[in-house]
PDB file of C-alpha atoms in Angstrom:
ATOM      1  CA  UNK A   6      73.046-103.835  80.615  1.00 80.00           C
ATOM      2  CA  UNK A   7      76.602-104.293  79.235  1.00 88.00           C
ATOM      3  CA  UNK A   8      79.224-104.121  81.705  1.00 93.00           C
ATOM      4  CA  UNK A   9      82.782-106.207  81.642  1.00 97.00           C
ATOM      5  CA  UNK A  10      84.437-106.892  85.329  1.00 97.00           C
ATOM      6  CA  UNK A  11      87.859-107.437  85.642  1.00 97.00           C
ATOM      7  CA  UNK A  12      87.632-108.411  89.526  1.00 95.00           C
ATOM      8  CA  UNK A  13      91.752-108.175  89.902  1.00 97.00           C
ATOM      9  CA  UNK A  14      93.055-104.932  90.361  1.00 96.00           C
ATOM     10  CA  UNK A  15      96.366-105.431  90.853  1.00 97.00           C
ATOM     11  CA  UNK A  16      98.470-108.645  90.224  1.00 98.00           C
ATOM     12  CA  UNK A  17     102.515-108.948  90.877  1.00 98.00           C
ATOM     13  CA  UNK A  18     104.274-112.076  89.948  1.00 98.00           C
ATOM     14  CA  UNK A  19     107.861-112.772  89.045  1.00 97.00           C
ATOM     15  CA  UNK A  20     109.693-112.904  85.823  1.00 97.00           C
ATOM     16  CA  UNK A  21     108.838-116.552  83.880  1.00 97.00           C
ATOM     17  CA  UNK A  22     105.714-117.151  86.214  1.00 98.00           C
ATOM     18  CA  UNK A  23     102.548-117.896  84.506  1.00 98.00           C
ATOM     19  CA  UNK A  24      99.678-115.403  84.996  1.00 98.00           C
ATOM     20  CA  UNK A  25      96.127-115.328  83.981  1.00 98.00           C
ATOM     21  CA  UNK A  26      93.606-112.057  84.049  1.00 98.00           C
ATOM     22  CA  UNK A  27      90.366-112.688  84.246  1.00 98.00           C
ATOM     23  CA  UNK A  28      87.638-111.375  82.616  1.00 98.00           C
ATOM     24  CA  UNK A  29      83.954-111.601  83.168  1.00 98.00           C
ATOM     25  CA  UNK A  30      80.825-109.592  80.551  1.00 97.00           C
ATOM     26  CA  UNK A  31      77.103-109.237  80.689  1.00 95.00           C
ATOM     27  CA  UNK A  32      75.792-108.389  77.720  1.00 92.00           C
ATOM     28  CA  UNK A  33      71.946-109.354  76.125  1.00 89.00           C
ATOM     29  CA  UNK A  34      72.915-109.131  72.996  1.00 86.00           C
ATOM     30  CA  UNK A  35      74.148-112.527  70.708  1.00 86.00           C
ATOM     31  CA  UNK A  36      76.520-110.667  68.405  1.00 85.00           C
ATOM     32  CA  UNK A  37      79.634-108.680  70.353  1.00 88.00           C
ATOM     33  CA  UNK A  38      83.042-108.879  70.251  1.00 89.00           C
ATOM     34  CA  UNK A  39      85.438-109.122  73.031  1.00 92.00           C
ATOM     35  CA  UNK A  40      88.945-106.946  73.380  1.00 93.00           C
ATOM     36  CA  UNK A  41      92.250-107.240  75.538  1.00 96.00           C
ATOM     37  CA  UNK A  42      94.667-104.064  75.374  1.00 94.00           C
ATOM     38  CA  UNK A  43      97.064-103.523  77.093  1.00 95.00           C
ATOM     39  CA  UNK A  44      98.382-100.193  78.023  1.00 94.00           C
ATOM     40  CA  UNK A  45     101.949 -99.620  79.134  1.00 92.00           C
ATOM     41  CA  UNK A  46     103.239 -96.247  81.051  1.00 89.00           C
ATOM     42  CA  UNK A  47     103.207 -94.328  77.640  1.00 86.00           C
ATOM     43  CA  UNK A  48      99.018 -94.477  77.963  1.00 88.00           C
ATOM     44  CA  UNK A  49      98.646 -95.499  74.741  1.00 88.00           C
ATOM     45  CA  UNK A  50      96.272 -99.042  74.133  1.00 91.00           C
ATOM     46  CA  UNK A  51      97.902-102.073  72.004  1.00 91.00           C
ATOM     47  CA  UNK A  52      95.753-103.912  70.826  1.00 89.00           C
ATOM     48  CA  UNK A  53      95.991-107.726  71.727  1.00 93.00           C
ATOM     49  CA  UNK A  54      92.833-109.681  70.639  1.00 91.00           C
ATOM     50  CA  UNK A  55      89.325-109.287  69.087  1.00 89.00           C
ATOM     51  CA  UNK A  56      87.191-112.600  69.141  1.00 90.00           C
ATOM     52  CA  UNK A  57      83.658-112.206  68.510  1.00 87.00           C
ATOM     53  CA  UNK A  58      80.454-113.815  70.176  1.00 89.00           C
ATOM     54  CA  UNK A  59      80.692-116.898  67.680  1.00 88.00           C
ATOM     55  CA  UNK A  60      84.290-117.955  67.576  1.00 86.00           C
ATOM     56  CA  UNK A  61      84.735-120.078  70.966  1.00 84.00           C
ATOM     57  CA  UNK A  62      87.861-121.384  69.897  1.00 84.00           C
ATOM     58  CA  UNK A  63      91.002-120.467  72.372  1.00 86.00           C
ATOM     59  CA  UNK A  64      93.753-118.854  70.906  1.00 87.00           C
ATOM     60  CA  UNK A  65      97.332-118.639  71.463  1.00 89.00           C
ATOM     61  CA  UNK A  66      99.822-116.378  69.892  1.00 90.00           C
ATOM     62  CA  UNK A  67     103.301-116.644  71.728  1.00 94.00           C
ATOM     63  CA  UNK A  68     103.336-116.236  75.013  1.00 96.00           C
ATOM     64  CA  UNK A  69      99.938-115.004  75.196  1.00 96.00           C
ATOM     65  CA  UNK A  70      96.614-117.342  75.280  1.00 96.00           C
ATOM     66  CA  UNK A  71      93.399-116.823  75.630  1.00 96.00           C
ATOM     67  CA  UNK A  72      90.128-118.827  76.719  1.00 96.00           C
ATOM     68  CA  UNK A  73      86.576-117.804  75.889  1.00 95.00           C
ATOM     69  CA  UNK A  74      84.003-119.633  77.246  1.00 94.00           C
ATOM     70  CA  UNK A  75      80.319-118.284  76.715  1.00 93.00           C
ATOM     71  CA  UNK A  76      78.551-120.372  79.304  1.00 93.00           C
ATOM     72  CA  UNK A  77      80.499-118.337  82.153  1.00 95.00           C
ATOM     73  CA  UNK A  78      80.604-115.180  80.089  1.00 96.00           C
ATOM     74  CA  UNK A  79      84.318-115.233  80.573  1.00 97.00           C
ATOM     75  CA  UNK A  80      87.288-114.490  78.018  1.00 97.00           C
ATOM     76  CA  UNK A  81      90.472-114.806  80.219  1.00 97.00           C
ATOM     77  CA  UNK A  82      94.139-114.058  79.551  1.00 97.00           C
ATOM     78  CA  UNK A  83      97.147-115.956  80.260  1.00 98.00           C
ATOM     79  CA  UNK A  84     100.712-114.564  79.684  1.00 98.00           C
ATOM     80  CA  UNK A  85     103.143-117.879  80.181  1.00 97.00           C
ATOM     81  CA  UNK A  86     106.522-117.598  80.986  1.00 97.00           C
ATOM     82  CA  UNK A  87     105.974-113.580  82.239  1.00 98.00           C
ATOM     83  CA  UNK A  88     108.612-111.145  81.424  1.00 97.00           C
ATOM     84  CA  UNK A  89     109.383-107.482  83.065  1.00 97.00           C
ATOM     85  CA  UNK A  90     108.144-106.199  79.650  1.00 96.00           C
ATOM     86  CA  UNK A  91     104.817-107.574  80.438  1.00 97.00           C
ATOM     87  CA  UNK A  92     104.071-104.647  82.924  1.00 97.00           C
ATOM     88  CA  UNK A  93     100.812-102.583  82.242  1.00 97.00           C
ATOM     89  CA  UNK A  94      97.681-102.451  82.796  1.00 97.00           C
ATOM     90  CA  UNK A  95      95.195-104.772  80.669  1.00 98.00           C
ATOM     91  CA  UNK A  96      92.076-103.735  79.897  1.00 97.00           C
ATOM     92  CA  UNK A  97      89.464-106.355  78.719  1.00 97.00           C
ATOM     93  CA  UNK A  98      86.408-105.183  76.592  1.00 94.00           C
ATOM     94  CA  UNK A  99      83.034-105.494  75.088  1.00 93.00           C
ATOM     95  CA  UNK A 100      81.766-104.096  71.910  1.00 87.00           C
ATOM     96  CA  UNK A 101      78.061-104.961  71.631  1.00 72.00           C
ATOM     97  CA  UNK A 102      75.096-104.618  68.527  1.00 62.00           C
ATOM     98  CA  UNK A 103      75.741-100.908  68.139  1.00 61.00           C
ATOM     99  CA  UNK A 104      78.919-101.172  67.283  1.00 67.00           C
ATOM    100  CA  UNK A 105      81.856 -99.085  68.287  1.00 76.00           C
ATOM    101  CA  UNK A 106      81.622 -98.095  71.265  1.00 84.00           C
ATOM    102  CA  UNK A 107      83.609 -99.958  73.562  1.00 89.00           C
ATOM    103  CA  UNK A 108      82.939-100.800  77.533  1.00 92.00           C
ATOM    104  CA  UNK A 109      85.983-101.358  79.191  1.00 95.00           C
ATOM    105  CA  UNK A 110      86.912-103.299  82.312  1.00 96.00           C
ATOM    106  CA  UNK A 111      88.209-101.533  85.280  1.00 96.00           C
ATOM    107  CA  UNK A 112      91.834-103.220  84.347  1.00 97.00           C
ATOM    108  CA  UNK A 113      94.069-105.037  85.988  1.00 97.00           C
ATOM    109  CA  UNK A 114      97.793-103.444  86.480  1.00 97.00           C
ATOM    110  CA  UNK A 115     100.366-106.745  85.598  1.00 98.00           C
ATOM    111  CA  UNK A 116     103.608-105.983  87.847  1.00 97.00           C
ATOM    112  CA  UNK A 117     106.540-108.447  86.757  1.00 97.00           C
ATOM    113  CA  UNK A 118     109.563-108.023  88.842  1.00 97.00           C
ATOM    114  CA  UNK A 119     112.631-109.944  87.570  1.00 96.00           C
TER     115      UNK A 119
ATOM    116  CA  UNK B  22     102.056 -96.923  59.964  1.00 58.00           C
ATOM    117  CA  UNK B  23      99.314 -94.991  62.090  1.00 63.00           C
ATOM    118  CA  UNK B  24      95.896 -95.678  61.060  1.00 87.00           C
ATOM    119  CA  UNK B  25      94.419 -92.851  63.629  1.00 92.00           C
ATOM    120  CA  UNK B  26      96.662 -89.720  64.520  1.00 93.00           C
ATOM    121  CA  UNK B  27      95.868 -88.170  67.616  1.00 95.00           C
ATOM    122  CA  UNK B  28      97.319 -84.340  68.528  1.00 96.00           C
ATOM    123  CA  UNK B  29      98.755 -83.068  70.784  1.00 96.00           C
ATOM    124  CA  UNK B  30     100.287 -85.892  72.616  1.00 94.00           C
ATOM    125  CA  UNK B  31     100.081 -83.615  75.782  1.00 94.00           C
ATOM    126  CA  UNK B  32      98.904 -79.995  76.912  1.00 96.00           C
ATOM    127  CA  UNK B  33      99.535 -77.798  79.811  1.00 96.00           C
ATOM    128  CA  UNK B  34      96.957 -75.180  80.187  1.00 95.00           C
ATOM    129  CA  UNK B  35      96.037 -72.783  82.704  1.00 96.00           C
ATOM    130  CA  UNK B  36      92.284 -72.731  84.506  1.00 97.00           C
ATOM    131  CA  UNK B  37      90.087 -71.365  82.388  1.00 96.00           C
ATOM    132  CA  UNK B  38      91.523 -71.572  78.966  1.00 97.00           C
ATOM    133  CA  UNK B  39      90.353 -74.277  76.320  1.00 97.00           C
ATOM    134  CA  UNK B  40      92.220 -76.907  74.896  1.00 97.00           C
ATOM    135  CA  UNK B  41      91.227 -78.724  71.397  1.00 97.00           C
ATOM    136  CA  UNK B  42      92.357 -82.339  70.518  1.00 98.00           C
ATOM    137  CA  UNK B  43      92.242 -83.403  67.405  1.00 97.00           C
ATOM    138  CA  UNK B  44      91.802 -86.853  66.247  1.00 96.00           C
ATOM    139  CA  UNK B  45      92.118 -88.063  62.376  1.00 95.00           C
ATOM    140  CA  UNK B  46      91.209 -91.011  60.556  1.00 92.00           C
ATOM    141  CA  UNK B  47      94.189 -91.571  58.245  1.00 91.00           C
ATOM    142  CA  UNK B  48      93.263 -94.656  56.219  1.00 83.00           C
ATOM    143  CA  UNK B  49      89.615 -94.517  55.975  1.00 79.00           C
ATOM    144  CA  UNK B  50      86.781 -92.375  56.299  1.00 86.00           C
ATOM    145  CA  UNK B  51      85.277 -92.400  59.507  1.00 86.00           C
ATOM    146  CA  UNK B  52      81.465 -91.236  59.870  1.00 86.00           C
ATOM    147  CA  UNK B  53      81.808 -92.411  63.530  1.00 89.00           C
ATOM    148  CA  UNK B  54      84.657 -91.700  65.949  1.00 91.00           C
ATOM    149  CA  UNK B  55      84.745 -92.601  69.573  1.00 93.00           C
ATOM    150  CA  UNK B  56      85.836 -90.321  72.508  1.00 96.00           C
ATOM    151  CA  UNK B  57      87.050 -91.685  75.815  1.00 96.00           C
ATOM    152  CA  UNK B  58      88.713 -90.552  79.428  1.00 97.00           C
ATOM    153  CA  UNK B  59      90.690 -92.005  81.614  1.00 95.00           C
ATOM    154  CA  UNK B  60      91.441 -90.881  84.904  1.00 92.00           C
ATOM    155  CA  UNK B  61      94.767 -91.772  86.569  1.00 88.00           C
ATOM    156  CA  UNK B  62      94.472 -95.461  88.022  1.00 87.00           C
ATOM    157  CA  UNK B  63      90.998 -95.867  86.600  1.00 91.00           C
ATOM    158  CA  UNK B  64      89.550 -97.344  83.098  1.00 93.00           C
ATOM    159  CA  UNK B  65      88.352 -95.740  79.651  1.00 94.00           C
ATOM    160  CA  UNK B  66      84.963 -94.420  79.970  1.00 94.00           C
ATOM    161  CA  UNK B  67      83.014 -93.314  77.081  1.00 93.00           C
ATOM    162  CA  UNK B  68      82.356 -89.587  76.690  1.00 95.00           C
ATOM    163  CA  UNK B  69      80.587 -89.287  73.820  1.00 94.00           C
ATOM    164  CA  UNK B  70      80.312 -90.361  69.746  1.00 92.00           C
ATOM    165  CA  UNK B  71      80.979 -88.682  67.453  1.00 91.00           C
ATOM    166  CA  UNK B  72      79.105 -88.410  64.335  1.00 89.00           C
ATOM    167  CA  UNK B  73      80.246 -86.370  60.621  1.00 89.00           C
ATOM    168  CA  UNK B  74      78.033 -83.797  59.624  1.00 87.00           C
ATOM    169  CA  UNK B  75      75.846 -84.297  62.955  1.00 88.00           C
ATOM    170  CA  UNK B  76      75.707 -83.468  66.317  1.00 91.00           C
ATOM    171  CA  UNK B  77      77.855 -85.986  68.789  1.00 93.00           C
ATOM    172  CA  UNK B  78      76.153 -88.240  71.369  1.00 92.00           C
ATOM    173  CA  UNK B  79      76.864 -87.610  74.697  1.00 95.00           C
ATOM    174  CA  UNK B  80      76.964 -90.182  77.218  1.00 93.00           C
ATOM    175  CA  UNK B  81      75.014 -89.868  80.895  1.00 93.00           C
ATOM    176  CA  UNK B  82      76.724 -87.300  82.796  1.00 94.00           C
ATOM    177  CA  UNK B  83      79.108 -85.918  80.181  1.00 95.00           C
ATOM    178  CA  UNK B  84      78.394 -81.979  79.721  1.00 94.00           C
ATOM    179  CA  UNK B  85      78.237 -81.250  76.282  1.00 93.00           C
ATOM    180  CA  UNK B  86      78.748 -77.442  76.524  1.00 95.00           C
ATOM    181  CA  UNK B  87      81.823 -78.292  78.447  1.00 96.00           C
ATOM    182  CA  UNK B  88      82.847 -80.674  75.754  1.00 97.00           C
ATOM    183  CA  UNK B  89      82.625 -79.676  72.550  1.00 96.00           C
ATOM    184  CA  UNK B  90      82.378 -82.222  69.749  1.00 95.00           C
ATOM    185  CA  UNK B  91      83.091 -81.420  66.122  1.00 93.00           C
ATOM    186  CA  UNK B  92      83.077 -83.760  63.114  1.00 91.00           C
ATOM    187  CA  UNK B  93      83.045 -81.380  60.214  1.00 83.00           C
ATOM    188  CA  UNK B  94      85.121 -84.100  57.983  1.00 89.00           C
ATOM    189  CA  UNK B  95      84.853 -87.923  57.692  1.00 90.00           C
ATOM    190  CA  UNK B  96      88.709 -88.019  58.299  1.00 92.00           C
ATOM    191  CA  UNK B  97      88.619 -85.860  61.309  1.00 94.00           C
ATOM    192  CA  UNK B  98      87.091 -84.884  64.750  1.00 95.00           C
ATOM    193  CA  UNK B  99      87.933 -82.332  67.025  1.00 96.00           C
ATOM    194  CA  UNK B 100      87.024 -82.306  71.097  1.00 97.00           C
ATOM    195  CA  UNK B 101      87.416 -79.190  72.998  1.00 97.00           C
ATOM    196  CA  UNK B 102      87.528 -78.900  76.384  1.00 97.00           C
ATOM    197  CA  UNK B 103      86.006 -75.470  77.126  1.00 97.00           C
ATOM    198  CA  UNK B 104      87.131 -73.081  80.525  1.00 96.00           C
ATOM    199  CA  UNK B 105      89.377 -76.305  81.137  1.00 96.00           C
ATOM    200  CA  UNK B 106      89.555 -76.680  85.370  1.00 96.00           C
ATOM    201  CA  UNK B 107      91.930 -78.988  87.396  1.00 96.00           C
ATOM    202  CA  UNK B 108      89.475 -81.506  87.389  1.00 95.00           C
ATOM    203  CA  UNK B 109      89.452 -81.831  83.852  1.00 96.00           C
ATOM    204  CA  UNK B 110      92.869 -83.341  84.148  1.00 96.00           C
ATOM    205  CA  UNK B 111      92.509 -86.365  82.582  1.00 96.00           C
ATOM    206  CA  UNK B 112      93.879 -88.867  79.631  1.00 96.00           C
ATOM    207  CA  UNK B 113      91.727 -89.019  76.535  1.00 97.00           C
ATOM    208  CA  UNK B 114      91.756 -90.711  73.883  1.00 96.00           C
ATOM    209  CA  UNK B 115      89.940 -91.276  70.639  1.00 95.00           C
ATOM    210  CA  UNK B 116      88.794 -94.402  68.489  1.00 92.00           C
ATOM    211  CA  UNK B 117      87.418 -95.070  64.732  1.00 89.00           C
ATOM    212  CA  UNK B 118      85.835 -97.646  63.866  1.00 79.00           C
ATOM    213  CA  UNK B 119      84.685-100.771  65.725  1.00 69.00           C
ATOM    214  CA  UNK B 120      81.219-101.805  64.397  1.00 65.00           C
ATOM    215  CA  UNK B 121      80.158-105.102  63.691  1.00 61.00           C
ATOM    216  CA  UNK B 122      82.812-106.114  60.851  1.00 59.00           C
ATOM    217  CA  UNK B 123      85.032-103.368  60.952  1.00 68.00           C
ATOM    218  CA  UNK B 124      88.362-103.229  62.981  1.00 74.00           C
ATOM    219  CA  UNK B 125      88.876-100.478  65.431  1.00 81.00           C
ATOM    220  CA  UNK B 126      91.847 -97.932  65.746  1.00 87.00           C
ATOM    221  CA  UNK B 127      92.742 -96.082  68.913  1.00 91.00           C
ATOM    222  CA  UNK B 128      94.591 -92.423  68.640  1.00 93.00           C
ATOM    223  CA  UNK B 129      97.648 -92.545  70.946  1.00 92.00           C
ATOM    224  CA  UNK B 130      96.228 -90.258  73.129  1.00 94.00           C
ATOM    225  CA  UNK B 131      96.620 -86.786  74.681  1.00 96.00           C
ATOM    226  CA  UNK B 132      97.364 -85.943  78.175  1.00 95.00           C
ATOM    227  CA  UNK B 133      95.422 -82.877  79.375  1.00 97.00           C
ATOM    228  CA  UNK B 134      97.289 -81.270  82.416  1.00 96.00           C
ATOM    229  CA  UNK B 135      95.001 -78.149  83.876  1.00 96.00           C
ATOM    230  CA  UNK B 136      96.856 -75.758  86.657  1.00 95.00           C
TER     231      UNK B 136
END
C-alpha cells in the first residue's frame, strides 16, 4: 500500500527558530517521487520540492532544506531561521509507478508567531 | 503565468442545485487530470482521474453519479457536483500532469459552499 504519514499535526514555534516536519512513506514500488507543498490560508498548494526515488542527495534552497533518506523511508523538511510568512499547512507527498496521482500526508499546520 | 486555470475560485449554492468546476490545461495537453477534496482541517484526498475521451476513474467510496467527470478536450475537464448537499462543502482542487517524467500543475482551487 502507499500511504505518507506526517505524524505532527500541529507545530508553533517563534519567528527565527529552526523547525523541521517530518515525513514518513510506504510505498513497494522503486520508482516514485516525493512532494512538499505548502498551502497558505488562500487554499491554494505551492509547490516546494519534487525529488524522486533515486536522487538521495539533500537539498537546500534558502531557508528551506530537505533530507531524504530511503533506509527510513523519510524525506523531512527544515525551514531555518522561521519567519511569520512561513505559516501554512505543509503537505508532504508520494507519487508512485502510475503516475499522477498523488497521496498526500495528513499535513502539518506551521504556526510562527513573531 | 498559470499553467492550470481552475474556475470558479468559489461558489455558493443552495441544497439541491449543481455546481460545475472547470479545470484547464493551459500549456499542454493533458489526457490525464487529477481531481482532489479537501475538507476543512484535513488533507487532499483523491476523488477520481480523469481521462480525455474516456470515462474517469473513481476512487473507493467516491459516487460517481454524484460526481460527474467530463474530459471532452485534452485541455480541459469539467467536475460537477450533482443535487449539491451541505456535506458536499468542501475545497477541491484539480491537477495535470505528474507521471513518471512529467511535472505536475495544481489548479488554484474552488471553494464549494452548499446552504
Amino acid at each position: 500500500a502507499q500511504k505518507v504519514t506526517q505524524a505532527q499535526t500541529e507545530i508553533s514555534v517563534v519567528e527565527k527558530e529552526d523547525v523541521t516536519l517530518d515525513c514518513v512513506y510506504e510505498t513497494r514500488d522503486t520508482t516514485y517521487y516525493l512532494f512538499w507543498y505548502k498551502q497558505p490560508p488562500s487554499g491554494e498548494l505551492v509547490f516546494l520540492i519534487r525529488r524522486n526515488s533515486f536522487d538521495e542527495q539533500n537539498e537546500i534552497s534558502g531557508r528551506y532544506s530537505w533530507n531524504f533518506q530511503k533506509s527510513t523511508s523519510s524525506f523531512n523538511f527544515t525551514i531555518t531561521a522561521s519567519q511569520v510568512v512561513d505559516s501554512a499547512v505543509y503537505f508532504c507527498a508520494l507519487v508512485y509507478n502510475q503516475g499522477g496521482k498523488l497521496i498526500f500526508g495528513q499535513g502539518t499546520e506551521l504556526s510562527v508567531k513573531p | 503565468g498559470a499553467v492550470v486555470s481552475q474556475h470558479p475560485s468559489w461558489v455558493i449554492c443552495k441544497s439541491g442545485t449543481s455546481v460545475k468546476i472547470e479545470c484547464r490545461s493551459l500549456d499542454f495537453q493533458a489526457t490525464t487530470m487529477f481531481w482532489y477534496r479537501q475538507f476543512p482541517k484535513q488533507s487532499l484526498m483523491l476523488m477520481a482521474t480523469s481521462n480525455e475521451g474516456s470515462k474517469a476513474t473513481y476512487e473507493q467510496g467516491v459516487e460517481k453519479d454524484k460526481f460527474l467527470i467530463n474530459h471532452a478536450s485534452l485541455t480541459l475537464s469539467t467536475l460537477t457536483v450533482t443535487s449539491a448537499h451541505p456535506e458536499d462543502s468542501s475545497f477541491y482542487i484539480c491537477s495535470v500532469g505528474g507521471g513518471i517524467n512529467e511535472k505536475l500543475f495544481f489548479g488554484s482551487g474552488t471553494q464549494l459552499s452548499v446552504l
